[in-house]
Amino acid sequence: FESKARGSDFQGLFWYQPDSQLAISRSTMDLNRLSHEVRAVSNADRNIGLVYSYSARNYNDILDNNMFNIYSGITFNGLKTKFVSDRQPQDLTHDIDLLFVPNAVHVMPEILDSIIAYQDNGGKVVIFGEDSLTKTERNLPQDAGKIEKIYSRADVIPITGEGYFRNQLQR
């Protein structure tokens, strides 16, 4: 749909510029030519897990920045990520080779049992932040025994600084 009338909402729209049409056509042809490779990348196994917690995002404003940094690092190294929500801990399965916990302090208690079972089956866990997983979604302390068991078998990386979002708000 194109309108040639002056003052039209569609006048000068990106889609109707010749150089844009050419770029879209070339991209489409490349995508068709490389469709088998694109499908292979899309269907590759997701062997890296990343804990995602809705509750932690409500309490911690630097969680998004930490998740983005971890996800970017995983992706730029050519690996595929599977997000493991604390609301669906059954997604943490044995086909995940490595699990990252990105400074998610407030999580639902069910994810702790899944992480312990994952570690019992030989899974490796990297925890960012020394207070990750320590509180429930209602800001109550988690079971200290479970936290100790998870931390004793995980690599814990301390988080320093205030993070991107908090710094942006102070400017």
PDB file of C-alpha atoms in Angstrom:
ATOM      1  CA  PHE A   1       0.000   0.000   0.000  1.00  0.00           C
ATOM      2  CA  GLU A   2       1.518   3.264  -1.099  1.00  0.00           C
ATOM      3  CA  SER A   3       0.055   6.704  -1.250  1.00  0.00           C
ATOM      4  CA  LYS A   4       1.600   9.346  -3.515  1.00  0.00           C
ATOM      5  CA  ALA A   5      -0.489  12.208  -2.140  1.00  0.00           C
ATOM      6  CA  ARG A   6       1.397  15.022  -0.467  1.00  0.00           C
ATOM      7  CA  GLY A   7       0.986  15.072   3.271  1.00  0.00           C
ATOM      8  CA  SER A   8       0.236  11.353   3.374  1.00  0.00           C
ATOM      9  CA  ASP A   9       1.336   9.391   6.425  1.00  0.00           C
ATOM     10  CA  PHE A  10       3.194   7.007   4.099  1.00  0.00           C
ATOM     11  CA  GLN A  11       5.154   9.647   2.150  1.00  0.00           C
ATOM     12  CA  GLY A  12       8.906   9.054   2.420  1.00  0.00           C
ATOM     13  CA  LEU A  13       8.467   5.854   4.399  1.00  0.00           C
ATOM     14  CA  PHE A  14      11.522   3.581   4.609  1.00  0.00           C
ATOM     15  CA  TRP A  15       9.893   0.832   2.531  1.00  0.00           C
ATOM     16  CA  TYR A  16       9.382   3.079  -0.498  1.00  0.00           C
ATOM     17  CA  GLN A  17      12.927   4.378  -0.859  1.00  0.00           C
ATOM     18  CA  PRO A  18      14.856   2.641  -3.686  1.00  0.00           C
ATOM     19  CA  ASP A  19      18.055   2.072  -1.681  1.00  0.00           C
ATOM     20  CA  SER A  20      16.031   0.499   1.126  1.00  0.00           C
ATOM     21  CA  GLN A  21      14.261  -1.792  -1.334  1.00  0.00           C
ATOM     22  CA  LEU A  22      17.641  -2.893  -2.682  1.00  0.00           C
ATOM     23  CA  ALA A  23      19.036  -3.589   0.803  1.00  0.00           C
ATOM     24  CA  ILE A  24      15.955  -5.586   1.807  1.00  0.00           C
ATOM     25  CA  SER A  25      16.133  -7.607  -1.408  1.00  0.00           C
ATOM     26  CA  ARG A  26      19.824  -8.413  -0.925  1.00  0.00           C
ATOM     27  CA  SER A  27      19.263  -9.458   2.702  1.00  0.00           C
ATOM     28  CA  THR A  28      16.369 -11.680   1.701  1.00  0.00           C
ATOM     29  CA  MET A  29      18.417 -13.334  -1.044  1.00  0.00           C
ATOM     30  CA  ASP A  30      21.313 -13.935   1.394  1.00  0.00           C
ATOM     31  CA  LEU A  31      18.924 -15.419   3.930  1.00  0.00           C
ATOM     32  CA  ASN A  32      17.456 -17.752   1.286  1.00  0.00           C
ATOM     33  CA  ARG A  33      20.932 -18.749   0.083  1.00  0.00           C
ATOM     34  CA  LEU A  34      22.121 -19.487   3.640  1.00  0.00           C
ATOM     35  CA  SER A  35      18.879 -21.035   4.908  1.00  0.00           C
ATOM     36  CA  HIS A  36      20.480 -24.380   5.827  1.00  0.00           C
ATOM     37  CA  GLU A  37      23.152 -22.677   7.936  1.00  0.00           C
ATOM     38  CA  VAL A  38      20.618 -20.382   9.601  1.00  0.00           C
ATOM     39  CA  ARG A  39      18.443 -23.398  10.458  1.00  0.00           C
ATOM     40  CA  ALA A  40      21.448 -25.282  11.878  1.00  0.00           C
ATOM     41  CA  VAL A  41      22.335 -22.375  14.165  1.00  0.00           C
ATOM     42  CA  SER A  42      18.733 -21.957  15.220  1.00  0.00           C
ATOM     43  CA  ASN A  43      18.289 -25.650  16.026  1.00  0.00           C
ATOM     44  CA  ALA A  44      21.628 -26.117  17.834  1.00  0.00           C
ATOM     45  CA  ASP A  45      21.560 -27.584  21.331  1.00  0.00           C
ATOM     46  CA  ARG A  46      21.282 -25.082  24.147  1.00  0.00           C
ATOM     47  CA  ASN A  47      23.977 -26.351  26.472  1.00  0.00           C
ATOM     48  CA  ILE A  48      24.454 -23.299  28.733  1.00  0.00           C
ATOM     49  CA  GLY A  49      21.830 -22.429  31.343  1.00  0.00           C
ATOM     50  CA  LEU A  50      21.081 -18.957  32.698  1.00  0.00           C
ATOM     51  CA  VAL A  51      18.832 -18.545  35.750  1.00  0.00           C
ATOM     52  CA  TYR A  52      16.093 -15.979  35.172  1.00  0.00           C
ATOM     53  CA  SER A  53      14.084 -14.693  38.125  1.00  0.00           C
ATOM     54  CA  TYR A  54      11.181 -12.271  37.869  1.00  0.00           C
ATOM     55  CA  SER A  55      11.389 -11.590  41.605  1.00  0.00           C
ATOM     56  CA  ALA A  56      15.070 -10.720  41.485  1.00  0.00           C
ATOM     57  CA  ARG A  57      14.405  -8.134  38.771  1.00  0.00           C
ATOM     58  CA  ASN A  58      11.937  -6.379  41.073  1.00  0.00           C
ATOM     59  CA  TYR A  59      14.427  -6.056  43.922  1.00  0.00           C
ATOM     60  CA  ASN A  60      17.701  -5.484  42.060  1.00  0.00           C
ATOM     61  CA  ASP A  61      18.180  -2.864  39.376  1.00  0.00           C
ATOM     62  CA  ILE A  62      21.563  -4.149  38.180  1.00  0.00           C
ATOM     63  CA  LEU A  63      20.362  -7.700  37.496  1.00  0.00           C
ATOM     64  CA  ASP A  64      19.403  -6.846  33.914  1.00  0.00           C
ATOM     65  CA  ASN A  65      22.888  -5.504  33.257  1.00  0.00           C
ATOM     66  CA  ASN A  66      24.509  -8.621  34.733  1.00  0.00           C
ATOM     67  CA  MET A  67      22.248 -10.913  32.711  1.00  0.00           C
ATOM     68  CA  PHE A  68      22.973  -8.983  29.529  1.00  0.00           C
ATOM     69  CA  ASN A  69      26.744  -9.181  30.107  1.00  0.00           C
ATOM     70  CA  ILE A  70      26.656 -12.922  30.779  1.00  0.00           C
ATOM     71  CA  TYR A  71      24.302 -13.607  27.866  1.00  0.00           C
ATOM     72  CA  SER A  72      26.468 -11.514  25.525  1.00  0.00           C
ATOM     73  CA  GLY A  73      29.602 -13.348  26.589  1.00  0.00           C
ATOM     74  CA  ILE A  74      27.971 -16.722  26.015  1.00  0.00           C
ATOM     75  CA  THR A  75      26.532 -15.714  22.653  1.00  0.00           C
ATOM     76  CA  PHE A  76      29.725 -14.079  21.354  1.00  0.00           C
ATOM     77  CA  ASN A  77      31.558 -17.329  22.125  1.00  0.00           C
ATOM     78  CA  GLY A  78      29.199 -19.196  19.803  1.00  0.00           C
ATOM     79  CA  LEU A  79      27.190 -20.992  22.487  1.00  0.00           C
ATOM     80  CA  LYS A  80      23.422 -21.187  22.809  1.00  0.00           C
ATOM     81  CA  THR A  81      21.682 -20.217  26.054  1.00  0.00           C
ATOM     82  CA  LYS A  82      18.678 -21.822  27.680  1.00  0.00           C
ATOM     83  CA  PHE A  83      16.922 -19.598  30.194  1.00  0.00           C
ATOM     84  CA  VAL A  84      15.893 -21.444  33.350  1.00  0.00           C
ATOM     85  CA  SER A  85      13.153 -19.577  35.160  1.00  0.00           C
ATOM     86  CA  ASP A  86      12.834 -19.986  38.904  1.00  0.00           C
ATOM     87  CA  ARG A  87       9.102 -20.480  38.252  1.00  0.00           C
ATOM     88  CA  GLN A  88       9.837 -23.507  36.053  1.00  0.00           C
ATOM     89  CA  PRO A  89      12.752 -25.260  37.765  1.00  0.00           C
ATOM     90  CA  GLN A  90      12.067 -28.478  35.850  1.00  0.00           C
ATOM     91  CA  ASP A  91      13.748 -26.821  32.834  1.00  0.00           C
ATOM     92  CA  LEU A  92      17.102 -27.350  34.543  1.00  0.00           C
ATOM     93  CA  THR A  93      17.967 -30.709  32.985  1.00  0.00           C
ATOM     94  CA  HIS A  94      21.067 -32.857  32.587  1.00  0.00           C
ATOM     95  CA  ASP A  95      21.662 -31.675  28.990  1.00  0.00           C
ATOM     96  CA  ILE A  96      22.865 -28.300  30.303  1.00  0.00           C
ATOM     97  CA  ASP A  97      26.645 -28.392  30.704  1.00  0.00           C
ATOM     98  CA  LEU A  98      27.055 -25.208  32.736  1.00  0.00           C
ATOM     99  CA  LEU A  99      24.627 -23.062  34.736  1.00  0.00           C
ATOM    100  CA  PHE A 100      25.114 -19.354  35.402  1.00  0.00           C
ATOM    101  CA  VAL A 101      23.330 -17.518  38.235  1.00  0.00           C
ATOM    102  CA  PRO A 102      23.554 -13.765  37.447  1.00  0.00           C
ATOM    103  CA  ASN A 103      23.344 -12.089  40.874  1.00  0.00           C
ATOM    104  CA  ALA A 104      19.745 -13.241  41.345  1.00  0.00           C
ATOM    105  CA  VAL A 105      19.319 -12.663  45.078  1.00  0.00           C
ATOM    106  CA  HIS A 106      15.540 -13.157  45.301  1.00  0.00           C
ATOM    107  CA  VAL A 107      14.416 -16.491  43.829  1.00  0.00           C
ATOM    108  CA  MET A 108      11.652 -18.966  44.498  1.00  0.00           C
ATOM    109  CA  PRO A 109      12.706 -21.783  46.860  1.00  0.00           C
ATOM    110  CA  GLU A 110      11.980 -24.517  44.289  1.00  0.00           C
ATOM    111  CA  ILE A 111      14.957 -23.514  42.149  1.00  0.00           C
ATOM    112  CA  LEU A 112      17.339 -24.358  45.010  1.00  0.00           C
ATOM    113  CA  ASP A 113      16.229 -28.007  44.972  1.00  0.00           C
ATOM    114  CA  SER A 114      16.674 -28.111  41.188  1.00  0.00           C
ATOM    115  CA  ILE A 115      20.173 -26.640  41.414  1.00  0.00           C
ATOM    116  CA  ILE A 116      21.144 -29.154  44.118  1.00  0.00           C
ATOM    117  CA  ALA A 117      19.824 -32.038  41.990  1.00  0.00           C
ATOM    118  CA  TYR A 118      21.656 -30.611  38.982  1.00  0.00           C
ATOM    119  CA  GLN A 119      24.914 -30.475  40.966  1.00  0.00           C
ATOM    120  CA  ASP A 120      24.322 -34.014  42.282  1.00  0.00           C
ATOM    121  CA  ASN A 121      24.220 -35.204  38.656  1.00  0.00           C
ATOM    122  CA  GLY A 122      27.588 -33.586  37.915  1.00  0.00           C
ATOM    123  CA  GLY A 123      26.406 -30.180  36.733  1.00  0.00           C
ATOM    124  CA  LYS A 124      28.672 -27.178  37.125  1.00  0.00           C
ATOM    125  CA  VAL A 125      27.385 -23.868  38.508  1.00  0.00           C
ATOM    126  CA  VAL A 126      28.894 -20.382  38.347  1.00  0.00           C
ATOM    127  CA  ILE A 127      27.307 -17.857  40.710  1.00  0.00           C
ATOM    128  CA  PHE A 128      27.790 -14.127  40.232  1.00  0.00           C
ATOM    129  CA  GLY A 129      27.387 -12.225  43.493  1.00  0.00           C
ATOM    130  CA  GLU A 130      28.096 -13.529  46.964  1.00  0.00           C
ATOM    131  CA  ASP A 131      24.486 -13.070  48.074  1.00  0.00           C
ATOM    132  CA  SER A 132      22.798 -14.722  45.085  1.00  0.00           C
ATOM    133  CA  LEU A 133      19.941 -17.149  45.830  1.00  0.00           C
ATOM    134  CA  THR A 134      19.826 -16.104  49.496  1.00  0.00           C
ATOM    135  CA  LYS A 135      16.287 -14.666  49.681  1.00  0.00           C
ATOM    136  CA  THR A 136      12.833 -15.777  48.645  1.00  0.00           C
ATOM    137  CA  GLU A 137      10.556 -13.801  46.363  1.00  0.00           C
ATOM    138  CA  ARG A 138       9.024 -12.311  49.545  1.00  0.00           C
ATOM    139  CA  ASN A 139      12.410 -11.088  50.818  1.00  0.00           C
ATOM    140  CA  LEU A 140      12.676 -13.832  53.463  1.00  0.00           C
ATOM    141  CA  PRO A 141      15.888 -15.809  53.991  1.00  0.00           C
ATOM    142  CA  GLN A 142      16.266 -19.098  52.109  1.00  0.00           C
ATOM    143  CA  ASP A 143      17.206 -22.388  53.784  1.00  0.00           C
ATOM    144  CA  ALA A 144      20.823 -21.821  54.877  1.00  0.00           C
ATOM    145  CA  GLY A 145      21.698 -25.522  54.506  1.00  0.00           C
ATOM    146  CA  LYS A 146      20.662 -25.558  50.862  1.00  0.00           C
ATOM    147  CA  ILE A 147      22.529 -22.334  50.145  1.00  0.00           C
ATOM    148  CA  GLU A 148      25.690 -23.711  51.782  1.00  0.00           C
ATOM    149  CA  LYS A 149      25.405 -26.940  49.766  1.00  0.00           C
ATOM    150  CA  ILE A 150      25.051 -25.031  46.481  1.00  0.00           C
ATOM    151  CA  TYR A 151      27.844 -22.560  47.244  1.00  0.00           C
ATOM    152  CA  SER A 152      30.284 -25.245  48.403  1.00  0.00           C
ATOM    153  CA  ARG A 153      30.125 -26.926  44.977  1.00  0.00           C
ATOM    154  CA  ALA A 154      29.945 -23.784  42.803  1.00  0.00           C
ATOM    155  CA  ASP A 155      32.355 -21.157  41.565  1.00  0.00           C
ATOM    156  CA  VAL A 156      31.347 -17.844  43.151  1.00  0.00           C
ATOM    157  CA  ILE A 157      32.409 -14.593  41.512  1.00  0.00           C
ATOM    158  CA  PRO A 158      31.927 -11.436  43.600  1.00  0.00           C
ATOM    159  CA  ILE A 159      30.090  -8.504  42.023  1.00  0.00           C
ATOM    160  CA  THR A 160      31.622  -5.088  42.542  1.00  0.00           C
ATOM    161  CA  GLY A 161      30.350  -1.666  41.578  1.00  0.00           C
ATOM    162  CA  GLU A 162      26.860  -0.314  41.345  1.00  0.00           C
ATOM    163  CA  GLY A 163      26.022  -1.369  37.805  1.00  0.00           C
ATOM    164  CA  TYR A 164      24.984   0.455  34.685  1.00  0.00           C
ATOM    165  CA  PHE A 165      21.381   1.315  35.472  1.00  0.00           C
ATOM    166  CA  ARG A 166      21.972   2.859  38.885  1.00  0.00           C
ATOM    167  CA  ASN A 167      24.829   4.978  37.483  1.00  0.00           C
ATOM    168  CA  GLN A 168      22.604   6.200  34.664  1.00  0.00           C
ATOM    169  CA  LEU A 169      19.906   7.275  37.124  1.00  0.00           C
ATOM    170  CA  GLN A 170      22.354   9.361  39.164  1.00  0.00           C
ATOM    171  CA  ARG A 171      23.483  11.465  36.190  1.00  0.00           C
TER     172      ARG A 171
END
